[in-house]
XYZ file of C-alpha atoms in Angstrom:
329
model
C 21.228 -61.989 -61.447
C 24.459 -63.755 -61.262
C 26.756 -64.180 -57.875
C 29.498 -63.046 -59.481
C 30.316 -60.230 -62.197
C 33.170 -59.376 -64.047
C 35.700 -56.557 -62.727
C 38.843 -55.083 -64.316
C 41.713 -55.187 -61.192
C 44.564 -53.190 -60.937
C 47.016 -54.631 -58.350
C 50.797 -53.966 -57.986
C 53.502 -56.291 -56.302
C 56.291 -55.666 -53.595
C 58.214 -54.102 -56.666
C 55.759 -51.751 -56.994
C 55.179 -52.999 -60.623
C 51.967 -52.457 -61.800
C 49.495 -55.343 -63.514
C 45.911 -55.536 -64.506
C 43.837 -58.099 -64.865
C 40.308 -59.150 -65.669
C 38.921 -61.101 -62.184
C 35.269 -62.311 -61.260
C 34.171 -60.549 -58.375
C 30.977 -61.383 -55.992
C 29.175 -58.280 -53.841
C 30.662 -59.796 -50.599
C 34.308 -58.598 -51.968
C 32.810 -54.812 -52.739
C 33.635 -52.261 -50.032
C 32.493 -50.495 -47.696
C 28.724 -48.639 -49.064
C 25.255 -48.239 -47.899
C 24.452 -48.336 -51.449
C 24.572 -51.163 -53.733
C 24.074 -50.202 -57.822
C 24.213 -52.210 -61.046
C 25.958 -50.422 -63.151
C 24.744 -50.126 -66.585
C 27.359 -47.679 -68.402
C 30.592 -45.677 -67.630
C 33.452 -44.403 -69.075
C 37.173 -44.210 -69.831
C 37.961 -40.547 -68.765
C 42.102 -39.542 -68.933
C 42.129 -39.703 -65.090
C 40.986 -43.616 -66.107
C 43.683 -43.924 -68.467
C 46.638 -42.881 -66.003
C 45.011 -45.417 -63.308
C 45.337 -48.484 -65.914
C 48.256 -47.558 -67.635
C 50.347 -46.098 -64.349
C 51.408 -42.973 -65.978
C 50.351 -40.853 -62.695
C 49.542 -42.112 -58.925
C 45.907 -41.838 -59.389
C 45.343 -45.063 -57.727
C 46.038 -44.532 -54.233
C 45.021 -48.195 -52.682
C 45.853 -51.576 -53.998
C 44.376 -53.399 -55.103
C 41.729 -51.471 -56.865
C 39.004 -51.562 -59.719
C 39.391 -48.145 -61.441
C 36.826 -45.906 -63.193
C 36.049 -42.807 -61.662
C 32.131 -42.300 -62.871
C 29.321 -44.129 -63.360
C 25.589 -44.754 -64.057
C 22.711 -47.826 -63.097
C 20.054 -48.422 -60.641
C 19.907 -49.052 -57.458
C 19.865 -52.789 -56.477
C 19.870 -52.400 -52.206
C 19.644 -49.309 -50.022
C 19.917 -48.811 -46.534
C 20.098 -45.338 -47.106
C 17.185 -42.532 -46.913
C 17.650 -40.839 -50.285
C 17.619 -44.155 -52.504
C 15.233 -47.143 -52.989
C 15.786 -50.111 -55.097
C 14.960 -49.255 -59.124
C 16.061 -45.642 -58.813
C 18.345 -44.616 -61.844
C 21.310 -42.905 -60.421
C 24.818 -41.346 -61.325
C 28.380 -41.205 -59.612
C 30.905 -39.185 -60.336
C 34.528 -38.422 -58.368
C 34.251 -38.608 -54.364
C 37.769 -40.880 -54.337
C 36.000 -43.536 -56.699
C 38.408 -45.385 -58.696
C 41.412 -44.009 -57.122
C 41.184 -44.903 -52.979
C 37.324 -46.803 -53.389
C 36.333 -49.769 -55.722
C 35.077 -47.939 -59.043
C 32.876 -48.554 -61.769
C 34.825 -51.308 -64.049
C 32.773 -53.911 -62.432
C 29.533 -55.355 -63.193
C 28.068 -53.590 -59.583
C 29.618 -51.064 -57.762
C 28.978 -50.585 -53.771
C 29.060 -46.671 -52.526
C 27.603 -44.360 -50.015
C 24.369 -42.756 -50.894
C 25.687 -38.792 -50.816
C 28.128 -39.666 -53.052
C 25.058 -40.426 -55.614
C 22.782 -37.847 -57.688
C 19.886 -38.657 -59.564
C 19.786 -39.429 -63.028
C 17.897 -36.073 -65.348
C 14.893 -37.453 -66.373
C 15.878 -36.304 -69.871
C 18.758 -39.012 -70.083
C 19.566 -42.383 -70.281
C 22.597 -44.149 -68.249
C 24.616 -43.902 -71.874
C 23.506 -40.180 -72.454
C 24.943 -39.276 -69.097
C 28.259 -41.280 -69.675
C 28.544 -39.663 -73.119
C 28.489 -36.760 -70.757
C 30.434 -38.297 -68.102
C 33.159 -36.892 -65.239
C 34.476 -34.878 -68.455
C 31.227 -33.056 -69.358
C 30.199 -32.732 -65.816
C 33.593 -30.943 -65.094
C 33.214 -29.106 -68.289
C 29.539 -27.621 -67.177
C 31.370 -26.664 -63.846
C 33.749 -24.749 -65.466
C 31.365 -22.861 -67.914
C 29.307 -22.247 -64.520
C 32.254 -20.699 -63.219
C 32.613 -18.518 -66.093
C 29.689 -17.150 -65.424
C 29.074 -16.258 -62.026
C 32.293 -14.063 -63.131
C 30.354 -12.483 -65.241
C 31.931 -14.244 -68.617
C 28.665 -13.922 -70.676
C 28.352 -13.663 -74.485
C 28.546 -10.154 -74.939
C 31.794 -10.243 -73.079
C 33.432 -11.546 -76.083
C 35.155 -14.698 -77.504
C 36.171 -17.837 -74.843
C 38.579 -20.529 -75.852
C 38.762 -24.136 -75.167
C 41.983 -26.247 -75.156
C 42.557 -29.520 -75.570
C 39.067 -29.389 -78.113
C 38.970 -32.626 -79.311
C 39.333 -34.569 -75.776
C 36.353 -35.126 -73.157
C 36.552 -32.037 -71.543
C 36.692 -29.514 -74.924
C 34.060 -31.413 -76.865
C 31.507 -31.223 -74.164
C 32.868 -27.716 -73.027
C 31.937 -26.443 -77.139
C 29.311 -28.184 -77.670
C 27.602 -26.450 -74.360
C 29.086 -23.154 -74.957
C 28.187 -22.751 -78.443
C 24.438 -23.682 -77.476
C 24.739 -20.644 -74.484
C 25.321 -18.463 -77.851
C 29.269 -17.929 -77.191
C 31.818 -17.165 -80.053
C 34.037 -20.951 -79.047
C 37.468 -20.642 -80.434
C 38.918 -24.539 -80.338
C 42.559 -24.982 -79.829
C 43.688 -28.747 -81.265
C 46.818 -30.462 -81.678
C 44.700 -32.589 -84.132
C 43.726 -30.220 -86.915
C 42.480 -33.036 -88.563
C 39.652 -33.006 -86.180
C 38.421 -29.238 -87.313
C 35.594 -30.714 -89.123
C 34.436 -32.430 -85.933
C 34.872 -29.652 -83.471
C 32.860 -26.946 -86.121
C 30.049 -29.564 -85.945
C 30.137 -28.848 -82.273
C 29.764 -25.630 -82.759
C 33.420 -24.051 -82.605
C 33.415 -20.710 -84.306
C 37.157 -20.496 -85.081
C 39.794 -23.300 -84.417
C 43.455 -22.810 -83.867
C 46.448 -24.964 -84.093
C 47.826 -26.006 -80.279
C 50.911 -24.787 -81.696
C 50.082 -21.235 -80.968
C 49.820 -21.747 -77.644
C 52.666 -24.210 -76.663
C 55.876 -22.356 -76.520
C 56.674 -20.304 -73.487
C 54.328 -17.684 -72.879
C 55.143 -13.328 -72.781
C 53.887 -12.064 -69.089
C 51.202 -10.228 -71.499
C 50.536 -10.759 -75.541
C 47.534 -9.186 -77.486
C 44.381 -9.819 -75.926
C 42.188 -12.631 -77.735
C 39.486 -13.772 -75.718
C 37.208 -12.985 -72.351
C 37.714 -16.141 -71.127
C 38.514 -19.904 -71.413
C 38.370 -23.602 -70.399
C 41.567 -25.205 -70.404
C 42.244 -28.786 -69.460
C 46.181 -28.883 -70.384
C 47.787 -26.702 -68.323
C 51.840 -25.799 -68.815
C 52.286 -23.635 -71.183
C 49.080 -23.794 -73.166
C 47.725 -22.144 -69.839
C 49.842 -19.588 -69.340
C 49.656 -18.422 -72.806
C 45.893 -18.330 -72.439
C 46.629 -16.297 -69.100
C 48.502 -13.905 -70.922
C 46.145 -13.461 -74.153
C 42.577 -13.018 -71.781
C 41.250 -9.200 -71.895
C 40.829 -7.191 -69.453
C 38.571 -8.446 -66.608
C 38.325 -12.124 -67.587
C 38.324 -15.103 -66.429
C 40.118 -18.755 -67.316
C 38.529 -22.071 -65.570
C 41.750 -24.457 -65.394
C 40.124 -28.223 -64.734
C 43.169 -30.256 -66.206
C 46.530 -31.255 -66.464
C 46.752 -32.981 -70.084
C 50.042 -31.027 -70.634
C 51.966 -31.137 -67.341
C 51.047 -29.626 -64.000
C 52.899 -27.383 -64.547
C 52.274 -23.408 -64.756
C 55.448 -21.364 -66.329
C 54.284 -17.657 -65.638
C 53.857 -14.188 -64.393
C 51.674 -12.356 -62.129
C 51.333 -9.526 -65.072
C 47.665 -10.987 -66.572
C 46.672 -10.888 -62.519
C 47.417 -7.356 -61.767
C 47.809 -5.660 -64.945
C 44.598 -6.689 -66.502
C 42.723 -8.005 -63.371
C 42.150 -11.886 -64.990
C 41.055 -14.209 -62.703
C 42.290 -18.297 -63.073
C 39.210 -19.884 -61.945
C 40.232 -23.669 -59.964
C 37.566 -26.495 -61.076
C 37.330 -29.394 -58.614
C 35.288 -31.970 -59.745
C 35.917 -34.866 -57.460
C 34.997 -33.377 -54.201
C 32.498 -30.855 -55.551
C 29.467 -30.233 -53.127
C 26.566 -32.287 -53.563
C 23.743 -29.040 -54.664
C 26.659 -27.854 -57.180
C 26.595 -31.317 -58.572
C 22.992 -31.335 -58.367
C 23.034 -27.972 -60.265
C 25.583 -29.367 -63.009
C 24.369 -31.959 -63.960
C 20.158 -29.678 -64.013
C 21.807 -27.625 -66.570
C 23.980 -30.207 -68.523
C 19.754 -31.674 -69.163
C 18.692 -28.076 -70.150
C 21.552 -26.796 -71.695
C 24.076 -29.688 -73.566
C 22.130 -30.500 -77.047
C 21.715 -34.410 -76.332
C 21.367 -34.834 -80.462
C 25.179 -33.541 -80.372
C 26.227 -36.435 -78.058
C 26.007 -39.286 -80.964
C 29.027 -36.407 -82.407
C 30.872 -36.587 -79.738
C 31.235 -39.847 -78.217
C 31.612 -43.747 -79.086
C 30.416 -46.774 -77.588
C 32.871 -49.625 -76.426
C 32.036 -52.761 -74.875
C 33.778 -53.859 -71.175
C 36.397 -56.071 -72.822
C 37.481 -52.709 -74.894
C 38.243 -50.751 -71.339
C 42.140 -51.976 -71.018
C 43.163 -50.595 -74.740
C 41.191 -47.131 -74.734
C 42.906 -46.507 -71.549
C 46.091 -46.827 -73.771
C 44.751 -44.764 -76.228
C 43.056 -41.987 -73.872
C 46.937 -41.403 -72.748
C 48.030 -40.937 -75.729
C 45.922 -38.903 -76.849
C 44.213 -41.201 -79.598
C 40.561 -40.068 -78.173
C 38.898 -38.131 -79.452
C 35.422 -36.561 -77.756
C 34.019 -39.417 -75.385
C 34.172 -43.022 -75.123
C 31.018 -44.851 -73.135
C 31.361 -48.381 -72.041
C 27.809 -50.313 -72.207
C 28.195 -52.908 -69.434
């Protein structure tokens, strides 16, 4: 194995102008970890994007080599959960924002920050799965310990054609839910009915300001835009549901009313994925094996190379992605 291994470094100077570069890095300069892993595959999620491109303070320490999620195997361990060979995952816990990431050919962590890899996957299944997916399956848990079932009625996904929707369809629709797809890409249709999308409707319809209440639509949703598409989703749930908000693609903002609250009891469900306790991780990522189709994950994703990392963090920001990208390192 060589000394050194390439890493993608995001520095910024007195100016506070951002650069990146592409540096050789040996495991002397990793930080701080009791466990050391070569990583074999990642990804370029949107928080990714805003950490390469600047667009949002994601990166909180400088310098830094981003990428918030990873999987590989275990090349040291000093600690009790994890021997050399084992085949793990990484996703959130401050990686790629205030801790060296996974855009480097090893990355050095602390062992409860890992989970194992399902059995079921490789390390480029799980990044076709990635932070997005992972957060997606969190939300649809959500949804259901509020009771959101199938019987309850339609759910809607926004932002369908990014990270977040296509995994978020692709596992609903298997569950045996009635998925309506919201995309400002309605070229993409054909893609999101192959992941199982029922209906799909223009973003359009959701994007202006939203009424306090307008005709109810759905039983619940996953929406990773916020601003107005949220609030309009707010405002169209029936009575008793439930809306899992994991994103900000949109704004962070949230322009409306208590009326869906305490007229028709919804509930806006608040997904964290980055800090998420270790057994809910544990139990994400059990059902994304049992319940994601992995034959669906060819649909939704593409494979890049590490030189390809800088330009589909452009891309991801502009919202040129579609589904998920995995980087084979």
């Amino acid at each position: 194995m060589s000394d050194t291994f390439k890493a993608i470094l995001v520095s910024r100077d007195a100016e506070k102008k951002q650069s990146v570069e592409i540096v050789d890095l040996t495991e002397a300069e990793l930080m701080e970890g009791d466990v050391t892993v070569a990583v074999e595959a990642t990804t370029v999620n949107y928080k990714d994007g805003l950490a390469i491109t600047g667009k949002a303070p994601v990166v909180r320490r400088w310098p830094l080599v981003p990428g918030i999620d990873f999987a590989g195997t275990v090349i040291s361990s000093s600690h009790a959960d994890w021997r050399k060979g084992d085949k793990v995952i990484l996703n959130g816990w401050g990686v790629g924002e205030t801790h060296y990431g996974a855009y480097a050919g090893r990355a050095r962590v602390k062992g409860d920050w890992l989970v194992p890899l399902p059995e079921s996957m490789s390390p480029h299944d799980a990044m076709a799965v990635g932070t997005a997916g992972y957060t997606a399956m969190l939300a649809v848990m959500a949804l259901e310990r509020h009771g959101i079932v199938p019987d309850r009625g339609p759910v809607v996904v926004t932002g369908a054609a990014g990270g977040v929707g296509s995994v978020a369809i692709s596992i609903l629709s298997t569950l045996g839910y009635h998925v309506i797809a919201s995309t400002g890409r309605n070229a993409e249709s054909p893609y999101l009915i192959d992941l199982g999308a029922a209906e799909v409707i223009s973003r359009e319809e959701l994007s202006q300001p939203a009424k306090p209440l307008a005709k109810e639509r759905w039983a619940g949703g996953v929406d990773s835009v916020g601003t107005h598409t949220l609030a309009n989703v707010l405002s169209m749930t029936s009575y008793g549901g439930a809306v899992a908000a994991c994103g900000l693609a949109g704004g962070m903002d949230l322009p409306t009313s208590v009326a869906p609250f305490i007229l028709r009891g919804v509930s806006l469900l608040g997904i964290d994925s980055v800090m998420a306790p270790k057994p809910v991780r544990l139990e994400a990522w059990r059902r994304i094996g049992a319940d994601l189709d992995l034959k669906k994950l060819s649909t939704l994703s593409r494979s890049i190379g590490f030189d390809g990392i800088v330009d589909a963090a452009r891309d991801i920001v502009h919202g040129k992605i579609r589904g998920r990208v995995v980087v084979d390192m």
